[in-house]
Short mmCIF file of C-alpha atoms and ligand atoms in Angstrom, two decimals:
data_model
loop_
_atom_site.label_atom_id
_atom_site.label_comp_id
_atom_site.label_asym_id
_atom_site.label_seq_id
_atom_site.Cartn_x
_atom_site.Cartn_y
_atom_site.Cartn_z
CA MET A 83 -131.98 0.42 186.26
CA LYS A 84 -130.76 2.42 189.21
CA VAL A 85 -130.32 6.12 188.54
CA LEU A 86 -128.63 8.80 190.62
CA VAL A 87 -129.45 12.48 189.97
CA ILE A 88 -127.08 15.06 191.43
CA GLY A 89 -128.54 18.46 192.37
CA SER A 90 -131.28 20.09 194.41
CA GLY A 91 -133.19 22.51 192.19
CA GLY A 92 -136.32 22.64 190.05
CA ARG A 93 -134.28 21.35 187.11
CA GLU A 94 -133.33 18.24 189.06
CA HIS A 95 -136.92 17.70 190.26
CA CYS A 96 -138.02 17.82 186.62
CA LEU A 97 -135.25 15.38 185.60
CA VAL A 98 -136.27 12.95 188.37
CA TRP A 99 -139.96 13.34 187.39
CA LYS A 100 -139.24 12.57 183.73
CA ILE A 101 -136.88 9.68 184.55
CA SER A 102 -139.48 8.23 186.95
CA LYS A 103 -141.86 7.85 183.98
CA SER A 104 -139.44 5.46 182.27
CA PRO A 105 -140.32 1.76 182.47
CA LEU A 106 -136.56 1.19 182.72
CA ALA A 107 -136.23 3.11 186.01
CA GLU A 108 -136.38 0.74 189.01
CA LYS A 109 -134.95 3.04 191.66
CA ILE A 110 -133.97 6.72 191.65
CA TYR A 111 -131.67 8.39 194.17
CA ALA A 112 -131.06 12.14 194.40
CA VAL A 113 -128.10 13.85 196.04
CA PRO A 114 -129.03 15.96 197.90
CA GLY A 115 -132.50 16.42 196.34
CA ASN A 116 -135.22 18.57 197.92
CA GLY A 117 -138.66 18.33 199.53
CA GLY A 118 -140.47 17.62 196.25
CA ILE A 119 -137.88 15.19 194.91
CA SER A 120 -138.14 13.20 198.17
CA GLU A 121 -141.69 12.23 197.14
CA ILE A 122 -140.47 10.31 194.05
CA ALA A 123 -136.84 9.46 194.80
CA GLU A 124 -134.69 8.60 197.79
CA CYS A 125 -132.75 11.71 198.80
CA ILE A 126 -129.25 11.16 200.15
CA ASP A 127 -127.44 13.82 202.15
CA ILE A 128 -124.01 13.98 200.53
CA LYS A 129 -122.40 17.28 199.51
CA THR A 130 -121.49 17.77 195.85
CA THR A 131 -118.32 19.86 196.01
CA LYS A 132 -115.00 18.52 194.70
CA ASN A 133 -113.99 17.33 198.19
CA ASP A 134 -117.06 15.08 198.27
CA PHE A 135 -116.55 13.33 194.92
CA ASN A 136 -114.99 10.25 196.57
CA GLU A 137 -118.04 9.85 198.81
CA LEU A 138 -120.33 10.17 195.77
CA LEU A 139 -118.29 7.57 193.88
CA LYS A 140 -118.45 5.18 196.83
CA PHE A 141 -122.22 5.65 197.02
CA ALA A 142 -122.61 4.95 193.28
CA GLU A 143 -120.42 1.84 193.55
CA ASP A 144 -122.14 0.53 196.70
CA LYS A 145 -125.63 0.99 195.23
CA LYS A 146 -124.59 -0.32 191.79
CA ILE A 147 -125.90 2.81 190.07
CA ASP A 148 -126.32 2.29 186.31
CA LEU A 149 -126.43 5.98 185.39
CA THR A 150 -125.53 9.19 187.23
CA VAL A 151 -127.03 12.40 185.84
CA VAL A 152 -125.27 15.60 186.92
CA GLY A 153 -127.55 18.66 187.12
CA PRO A 154 -125.46 21.71 188.10
CA GLU A 155 -122.39 23.11 186.37
CA GLY A 156 -120.14 23.33 189.46
CA PRO A 157 -119.37 19.61 189.82
CA LEU A 158 -118.99 19.23 186.02
CA VAL A 159 -116.50 22.09 185.78
CA ASP A 160 -114.68 20.51 188.75
CA GLY A 161 -114.37 17.21 186.88
CA ILE A 162 -117.00 14.94 188.44
CA ALA A 163 -117.61 13.17 185.11
CA ASP A 164 -113.87 12.40 184.80
CA CYS A 165 -113.91 10.79 188.27
CA PHE A 166 -116.95 8.61 187.43
CA GLN A 167 -115.52 7.60 184.05
CA LYS A 168 -112.18 6.59 185.66
CA LYS A 169 -114.13 4.17 187.87
CA ASN A 170 -116.10 2.85 184.85
CA LEU A 171 -119.29 4.35 186.23
CA ARG A 172 -121.70 5.62 183.56
CA VAL A 173 -122.26 9.37 183.87
CA PHE A 174 -124.33 11.90 181.92
CA GLY A 175 -122.45 15.22 181.70
CA PRO A 176 -119.26 16.45 180.03
CA VAL A 177 -115.75 15.84 181.37
CA ARG A 178 -113.80 18.77 182.80
CA HIS A 179 -112.03 19.98 179.65
CA ALA A 180 -115.36 19.89 177.77
CA ALA A 181 -117.31 21.57 180.60
CA ALA A 182 -114.80 24.44 180.27
CA ILE A 183 -117.16 25.73 177.56
CA GLU A 184 -119.15 27.07 180.55
CA GLY A 185 -116.35 27.13 183.12
CA SER A 186 -114.28 29.65 181.16
CA LYS A 187 -115.95 32.28 179.01
CA VAL A 188 -112.52 33.16 177.59
CA PHE A 189 -111.94 29.53 176.53
CA ALA A 190 -115.39 29.43 174.90
CA ARG A 191 -114.83 32.75 173.15
CA GLU A 192 -111.43 31.72 171.78
CA LEU A 193 -112.81 28.39 170.53
CA LEU A 194 -115.82 29.98 168.83
CA ASP A 195 -113.76 32.80 167.36
CA LYS A 196 -111.25 30.33 165.90
CA TYR A 197 -114.05 28.52 164.05
CA GLY A 198 -115.85 31.65 162.86
CA ILE A 199 -118.96 31.08 164.98
CA PRO A 200 -120.87 34.39 165.40
CA ILE A 201 -120.26 35.99 168.81
CA PRO A 202 -120.44 39.65 169.90
CA GLU A 203 -117.21 41.64 169.31
CA GLY A 204 -115.07 41.69 172.41
CA VAL A 205 -111.64 42.00 174.03
CA VAL A 206 -110.07 39.90 176.82
CA PHE A 207 -108.14 41.49 179.71
CA THR A 208 -106.28 39.79 182.56
CA ARG A 209 -105.86 40.94 186.15
CA GLU A 210 -102.23 41.86 185.33
CA ASN A 211 -103.35 44.34 182.67
CA TYR A 212 -106.05 45.97 184.77
CA GLY A 213 -104.79 49.43 183.70
CA GLU A 214 -105.24 48.56 180.03
CA ALA A 215 -108.88 47.53 180.68
CA ILE A 216 -109.53 50.89 182.39
CA ASP A 217 -107.81 52.79 179.52
CA TYR A 218 -109.87 50.80 176.99
CA ILE A 219 -113.10 51.86 178.70
CA GLY A 220 -111.83 55.44 178.89
CA ARG A 221 -111.36 55.49 175.11
CA ARG A 222 -114.57 53.63 174.29
CA LYS A 223 -117.38 55.67 172.72
CA LYS A 224 -120.13 53.08 172.52
CA PHE A 225 -122.25 52.18 175.60
CA PRO A 226 -123.84 50.09 177.07
CA VAL A 227 -121.03 47.58 177.16
CA VAL A 228 -121.00 44.07 178.65
CA ILE A 229 -118.37 43.05 181.23
CA LYS A 230 -118.10 39.29 181.81
CA ALA A 231 -116.04 37.54 184.48
CA ASP A 232 -114.30 34.52 182.95
CA GLY A 233 -115.24 31.78 185.42
CA LEU A 234 -118.34 30.52 187.22
CA ALA A 235 -120.00 33.23 189.29
CA ALA A 236 -123.41 31.81 190.25
CA GLY A 237 -125.09 33.78 187.47
CA LYS A 238 -123.77 37.11 188.79
CA GLY A 239 -120.64 37.49 186.64
CA VAL A 240 -122.16 39.47 183.76
CA THR A 241 -122.70 43.25 184.05
CA ILE A 242 -124.39 45.45 181.48
CA ALA A 243 -122.71 48.81 182.10
CA ILE A 244 -124.60 51.80 180.75
CA ASP A 245 -121.67 54.23 180.94
CA LYS A 246 -117.94 54.55 181.67
CA GLY A 247 -118.55 54.84 185.41
CA GLN A 248 -120.47 51.56 185.67
CA ALA A 249 -118.00 49.78 183.38
CA THR A 250 -115.03 50.97 185.49
CA GLU A 251 -116.85 49.81 188.63
CA ALA A 252 -117.50 46.35 187.13
CA ILE A 253 -113.83 45.99 186.13
CA LYS A 254 -112.73 46.99 189.65
CA GLU A 255 -115.12 44.47 191.20
CA CYS A 256 -113.32 41.70 189.32
CA PHE A 257 -109.71 42.89 189.48
CA VAL A 258 -109.50 44.96 192.69
CA SER A 259 -112.20 43.96 195.17
CA ASN A 260 -111.96 40.36 193.90
CA LYS A 261 -115.75 39.85 194.04
CA PHE A 262 -115.57 36.61 192.04
CA GLY A 263 -112.25 35.24 193.30
CA ASN A 264 -110.27 33.41 190.60
CA SER A 265 -113.32 33.51 188.33
CA GLY A 266 -112.50 37.22 187.91
CA ASP A 267 -108.81 36.73 186.95
CA ARG A 268 -109.81 37.44 183.36
CA ILE A 269 -112.67 39.47 181.93
CA ILE A 270 -114.23 39.97 178.53
CA ILE A 271 -115.43 43.43 177.51
CA GLU A 272 -118.04 42.81 174.85
CA GLU A 273 -120.33 44.85 172.60
CA TYR A 274 -123.95 45.04 173.79
CA LEU A 275 -126.37 43.68 171.22
CA THR A 276 -130.11 44.20 171.33
CA GLY A 277 -132.73 41.70 170.24
CA TYR A 278 -134.37 38.73 171.90
CA GLU A 279 -132.81 35.66 173.49
CA VAL A 280 -133.60 31.98 173.10
CA SER A 281 -132.18 28.90 174.80
CA ILE A 282 -131.36 25.96 172.57
CA LEU A 283 -130.36 22.83 174.47
CA SER A 284 -128.91 19.84 172.63
CA PHE A 285 -128.12 16.25 173.52
CA CYS A 286 -124.53 15.35 172.60
CA ASP A 287 -122.84 11.94 172.53
CA GLY A 288 -119.36 13.13 171.56
CA LYS A 289 -120.07 12.79 167.83
CA LYS A 290 -123.71 13.60 167.21
CA ILE A 291 -125.72 16.65 168.34
CA ILE A 292 -129.52 16.51 168.59
CA PRO A 293 -131.11 19.89 169.34
CA MET A 294 -134.25 20.15 171.44
CA ASP A 295 -137.20 22.44 170.86
CA PRO A 296 -136.37 26.07 171.81
CA ALA A 297 -137.32 27.73 175.09
CA GLN A 298 -137.18 31.25 176.48
CA ASP A 299 -136.47 32.21 180.08
CA TYR A 300 -137.15 35.36 182.13
CA LYS A 301 -134.13 36.64 184.04
CA ARG A 302 -135.47 39.72 185.84
CA ILE A 303 -137.42 39.62 189.09
CA PHE A 304 -140.30 41.93 188.08
CA ASP A 305 -142.83 42.07 185.23
CA ASN A 306 -141.77 43.84 182.02
CA ASP A 307 -138.19 42.69 182.64
CA GLU A 308 -137.65 45.21 185.42
CA GLY A 309 -135.58 44.86 188.60
CA LYS A 310 -132.58 42.71 189.42
CA ASN A 311 -131.32 39.63 187.61
CA THR A 312 -132.32 36.27 189.10
CA GLY A 313 -131.64 32.61 188.44
CA GLY A 314 -134.80 32.68 186.27
CA MET A 315 -138.41 33.58 187.13
CA GLY A 316 -140.16 31.59 184.43
CA SER A 317 -139.91 30.02 181.01
CA TYR A 318 -141.92 28.71 178.10
CA SER A 319 -141.59 26.44 175.08
CA PRO A 320 -141.94 26.42 172.09
CA VAL A 321 -141.01 29.99 171.09
CA PRO A 322 -143.46 31.30 168.47
CA VAL A 323 -141.47 34.48 167.81
CA LEU A 324 -138.51 32.39 166.60
CA LYS A 325 -139.05 31.89 162.88
CA GLU A 326 -138.18 28.52 161.36
CA GLU A 327 -135.49 30.02 159.13
CA VAL A 328 -133.82 31.77 162.09
CA TYR A 329 -133.92 28.50 164.10
CA LYS A 330 -132.20 26.77 161.16
CA ARG A 331 -129.55 29.53 161.09
CA ILE A 332 -128.89 28.93 164.80
CA LEU A 333 -128.33 25.23 164.12
CA ASN A 334 -126.26 25.70 160.97
CA GLU A 335 -124.21 28.75 162.01
CA ILE A 336 -123.76 28.03 165.74
CA ILE A 337 -124.74 24.62 167.14
CA PHE A 338 -123.46 22.20 164.48
CA PRO A 339 -120.26 24.22 163.82
CA THR A 340 -119.60 24.09 167.58
CA GLY A 341 -119.79 20.30 167.33
CA THR A 342 -117.21 20.41 164.54
CA ALA A 343 -115.02 22.80 166.54
CA LEU A 344 -115.09 20.51 169.60
CA ALA A 345 -114.28 17.45 167.47
CA ASN A 346 -111.39 19.22 165.71
CA GLU A 347 -109.95 20.16 169.11
CA ASN A 348 -110.26 16.51 170.27
CA ILE A 349 -112.84 17.43 172.90
CA THR A 350 -115.35 14.60 173.40
CA TYR A 351 -118.48 16.41 174.56
CA ARG A 352 -121.13 14.14 176.08
CA GLY A 353 -124.11 15.66 177.85
CA ILE A 354 -126.12 18.81 177.32
CA LEU A 355 -124.78 21.69 175.26
CA TYR A 356 -126.97 24.67 176.17
CA ALA A 357 -126.66 27.68 173.87
CA GLY A 358 -127.85 31.10 175.03
CA VAL A 359 -128.46 32.81 171.70
CA LEU A 360 -129.30 36.44 170.94
CA ILE A 361 -131.23 37.22 167.75
CA CYS A 362 -130.45 40.67 166.39
CA ASN A 363 -132.27 41.55 163.14
CA ASP A 364 -132.77 37.83 162.42
CA LYS A 365 -129.03 37.14 162.81
CA PRO A 366 -128.11 34.78 165.69
CA TYR A 367 -125.11 35.40 167.99
CA LEU A 368 -123.93 32.98 170.64
CA LEU A 369 -123.91 34.83 173.99
CA GLU A 370 -122.85 31.91 176.17
CA TYR A 371 -122.65 28.16 176.36
CA ASN A 372 -123.64 26.16 179.43
CA CYS A 373 -122.61 22.55 179.98
CA ARG A 374 -125.89 21.38 181.60
CA PHE A 375 -129.67 21.54 181.43
CA GLY A 376 -131.08 25.08 181.85
CA ASP A 377 -133.12 26.07 184.88
CA PRO A 378 -136.07 26.83 184.43
CA GLU A 379 -135.94 25.86 180.71
CA THR A 380 -135.78 22.14 181.55
CA GLN A 381 -139.11 22.43 183.35
CA VAL A 382 -140.83 23.41 180.04
CA ILE A 383 -138.75 21.28 177.67
CA LEU A 384 -138.89 17.84 179.29
CA PRO A 385 -142.71 17.85 179.77
CA ARG A 386 -142.93 18.35 175.97
CA LEU A 387 -140.45 15.57 175.13
CA ALA A 388 -142.70 12.80 173.81
CA GLU A 389 -140.05 10.12 174.41
CA ASP A 390 -138.50 8.15 177.24
CA LEU A 391 -135.63 10.32 178.49
CA LEU A 392 -133.64 7.53 180.10
CA PRO A 393 -132.43 5.76 176.93
CA ILE A 394 -131.41 9.13 175.48
CA LEU A 395 -129.31 9.94 178.56
CA MET A 396 -127.76 6.44 178.48
CA GLU A 397 -126.91 6.69 174.79
CA CYS A 398 -125.27 10.10 175.26
CA ALA A 399 -123.23 8.79 178.19
CA ASP A 400 -122.16 5.73 176.15
CA GLY A 401 -121.35 7.79 173.04
CA ASN A 402 -123.88 6.03 170.81
CA LEU A 403 -126.97 8.19 170.27
CA SER A 404 -129.03 6.01 167.98
CA ARG A 405 -131.66 8.51 166.90
CA GLU A 406 -131.49 11.46 164.49
CA LYS A 407 -134.31 13.56 165.91
CA LEU A 408 -136.72 13.73 168.84
CA ASP A 409 -140.51 13.71 169.04
CA TRP A 410 -142.18 16.70 170.68
CA ASP A 411 -145.62 17.18 172.13
CA LYS A 412 -147.32 20.03 170.22
CA ASN A 413 -148.72 21.51 173.44
CA ARG A 414 -147.42 24.81 174.77
CA CYS A 415 -145.69 24.56 178.14
CA VAL A 416 -145.14 27.38 180.67
CA CYS A 417 -143.30 27.50 184.01
CA VAL A 418 -143.88 30.27 186.57
CA VAL A 419 -141.39 30.43 189.44
CA ALA A 420 -142.53 31.35 192.95
CA ALA A 421 -139.72 32.97 194.91
CA SER A 422 -139.37 33.72 198.60
CA GLU A 423 -139.44 37.13 200.28
CA GLY A 424 -136.35 39.22 199.63
CA TYR A 425 -135.22 37.31 196.53
CA PRO A 426 -132.90 37.91 194.67
CA GLU A 427 -130.94 40.02 197.18
CA SER A 428 -131.67 37.54 199.98
CA SER A 429 -134.08 34.70 200.62
CA SER A 430 -136.39 33.51 203.34
CA SER A 431 -136.53 29.97 204.73
CA GLY A 432 -138.83 27.98 206.98
CA ASP A 433 -142.20 29.36 205.79
CA ILE A 434 -144.90 26.69 205.46
CA ILE A 435 -146.17 26.23 201.89
CA THR A 436 -149.88 25.45 201.56
CA GLY A 437 -152.04 24.42 198.61
CA LEU A 438 -149.64 21.90 197.10
CA ASP A 439 -152.08 19.02 197.80
CA ASN A 440 -154.33 20.41 195.04
CA PHE A 441 -151.78 19.19 192.50
CA THR A 442 -150.52 15.91 194.00
CA GLY A 443 -150.27 13.28 191.28
CA SER A 444 -151.57 15.70 188.64
CA ASP A 445 -149.97 15.71 185.21
CA ASP A 446 -151.99 18.80 184.27
CA VAL A 447 -150.38 21.17 186.75
CA ILE A 448 -146.96 19.96 187.89
CA VAL A 449 -145.21 21.68 190.78
CA PHE A 450 -141.44 21.30 190.62
CA HIS A 451 -139.72 22.12 193.89
CA ALA A 452 -136.53 24.17 193.96
CA GLY A 453 -135.91 25.66 197.41
CA THR A 454 -138.06 23.49 199.68
CA LYS A 455 -137.53 20.93 202.41
CA MET A 456 -139.65 18.74 204.69
CA ARG A 457 -139.97 19.94 208.31
CA ASN A 458 -142.21 18.15 210.80
CA GLY A 459 -144.39 16.79 208.01
CA ASN A 460 -144.76 20.19 206.29
CA ILE A 461 -143.11 21.41 203.11
CA VAL A 462 -141.36 24.69 203.94
CA THR A 463 -139.40 27.24 201.94
CA ASN A 464 -135.65 26.72 201.81
CA GLY A 465 -134.08 29.24 199.43
CA GLY A 466 -134.70 31.98 196.88
CA ARG A 467 -136.49 30.18 194.07
CA VAL A 468 -138.99 27.95 195.87
CA LEU A 469 -141.28 26.34 193.28
CA GLY A 470 -141.74 26.16 189.51
CA VAL A 471 -145.38 25.66 188.55
CA VAL A 472 -145.75 24.08 185.11
CA SER A 473 -148.68 23.34 182.85
CA ARG A 474 -149.39 22.43 179.22
CA ALA A 475 -152.26 23.24 176.84
CA GLY A 476 -153.02 23.76 173.18
CA THR A 477 -152.54 27.53 173.28
CA PHE A 478 -150.50 29.88 175.44
CA LYS A 479 -153.75 31.60 176.49
CA GLU A 480 -155.14 28.33 177.91
CA VAL A 481 -151.92 27.32 179.59
CA ARG A 482 -151.45 30.75 181.19
CA GLU A 483 -155.00 30.62 182.56
CA LYS A 484 -154.32 27.20 184.11
CA ILE A 485 -150.99 28.27 185.61
CA TYR A 486 -152.16 31.54 187.14
CA SER A 487 -155.24 29.84 188.57
CA ALA A 488 -152.88 27.29 190.15
CA MET A 489 -150.59 30.06 191.46
CA SER A 490 -153.54 31.62 193.31
CA ARG A 491 -154.05 28.35 195.24
CA ILE A 492 -150.45 28.05 196.45
CA LYS A 493 -149.46 30.22 199.39
CA PHE A 494 -146.48 30.99 201.59
CA ARG A 495 -145.43 34.13 203.42
CA GLY A 496 -143.77 36.68 201.12
CA MET A 497 -144.38 34.62 197.93
CA GLN A 498 -143.53 36.60 194.81
CA TYR A 499 -143.96 35.68 191.14
CA ARG A 500 -144.17 37.35 187.75
CA LYS A 501 -147.58 37.76 186.11
CA ASP A 502 -146.31 38.19 182.56
CA ILE A 503 -144.64 34.84 181.83
CA ALA A 504 -145.39 33.84 178.20
CA LEU A 505 -147.66 36.88 177.76
CA LYS A 506 -145.87 37.90 174.55
CA ALA A 507 -146.16 34.33 173.29
CA GLU A 508 -149.90 34.41 174.05
CA ARG A 509 -150.29 37.71 172.16
CA SER A 510 -148.31 36.36 169.20
CA GLU A 511 -150.91 33.57 168.85
CA GLN A 512 -153.91 35.94 168.73
N1 LIG T 102 -131.89 29.78 182.59
C1 LIG T 102 -130.55 30.15 182.79
C2 LIG T 102 -129.64 29.08 183.18
O1 LIG T 102 -130.01 27.94 183.36
O2 LIG T 102 -128.45 29.38 183.30
#
């Protein structure tokens, strides 16, 4: 089979790595790919915005691609799966009106609310009733409060405002200074819940939903969850703090009812349904849905999937998932992200990365590339999140030792990474 993977991050490197292990995979292409992906797939320089869909379709037709796997949300929300399906090209990822579950937080909220799925209390305001949003904050007694821009905002559209001043500022950013363009035409003002978060990703074929083992990601740049929000500085799976009965509540109160809600609304959802769930006093609330694999959750989930990924992706795309559950490796898996100098405010490119040879061909320590590229035979930095270093072992203590030993052998100018990834999980096992 010929497979095309769309995207250029650590998530896509992990997808290509897992697909490359399938005996069914004859040839893998990545668009545009990155420095690490280029070692196991042929990288093709085509852009992935809406204007480039025709070029992508032509490529898939010319190369007789059997399956296209779409990594990032942007092309899905813009309808790339619809374009492939119209040409009878098999694609893994939801069509546009299904991807709206991530593309519009207001759409997702209204759907979940209609079907009684637990979400934080909240109110929707539009740009036209800006004044009402400001009055609402003026009257509100309870802070912090969460302000969410409706549309895609590269992970920057959610503000936790600790007081009226910050909330007013966040509303103005959407409605007055237009920070998020049309994505800020509507906002949700939502109650702030405390607890811990888990990511539950599921395979969906339009009828059946098969959840994967849970993962947890780390959003802040510094240890102890301090500093600015990032795309994700690390992750681990499984999640020992998540009790079995709470996991079952997530499935029975959120994930499966969402499947029913989508079916009742005649939305055929094929691809990944990624639930960001907050657990507050053992009660789960859905914070957000994403229409794709998580990054960096994928990097700790797929290495634990004790099955060939390719048939699962094919079956989802064809709407005929044949299995009822998935087999998981019992090992613990951790991913630590190495970011470039200045991240997340800015990023640094062109710095030579050394030490990667130590892990070439290793399945013990796997280095997934995110922001890298080849330059004159060297791998150099090319973005904010540069690498995701992943390992597996029987306990979180062992796996953390392996990862941090590996981190000390990889070097580039200004490299920064968190030292506390999966530390709580390690302590929970002692
Ligand atoms: N880990 C967060 C995300 O993929 O959106």
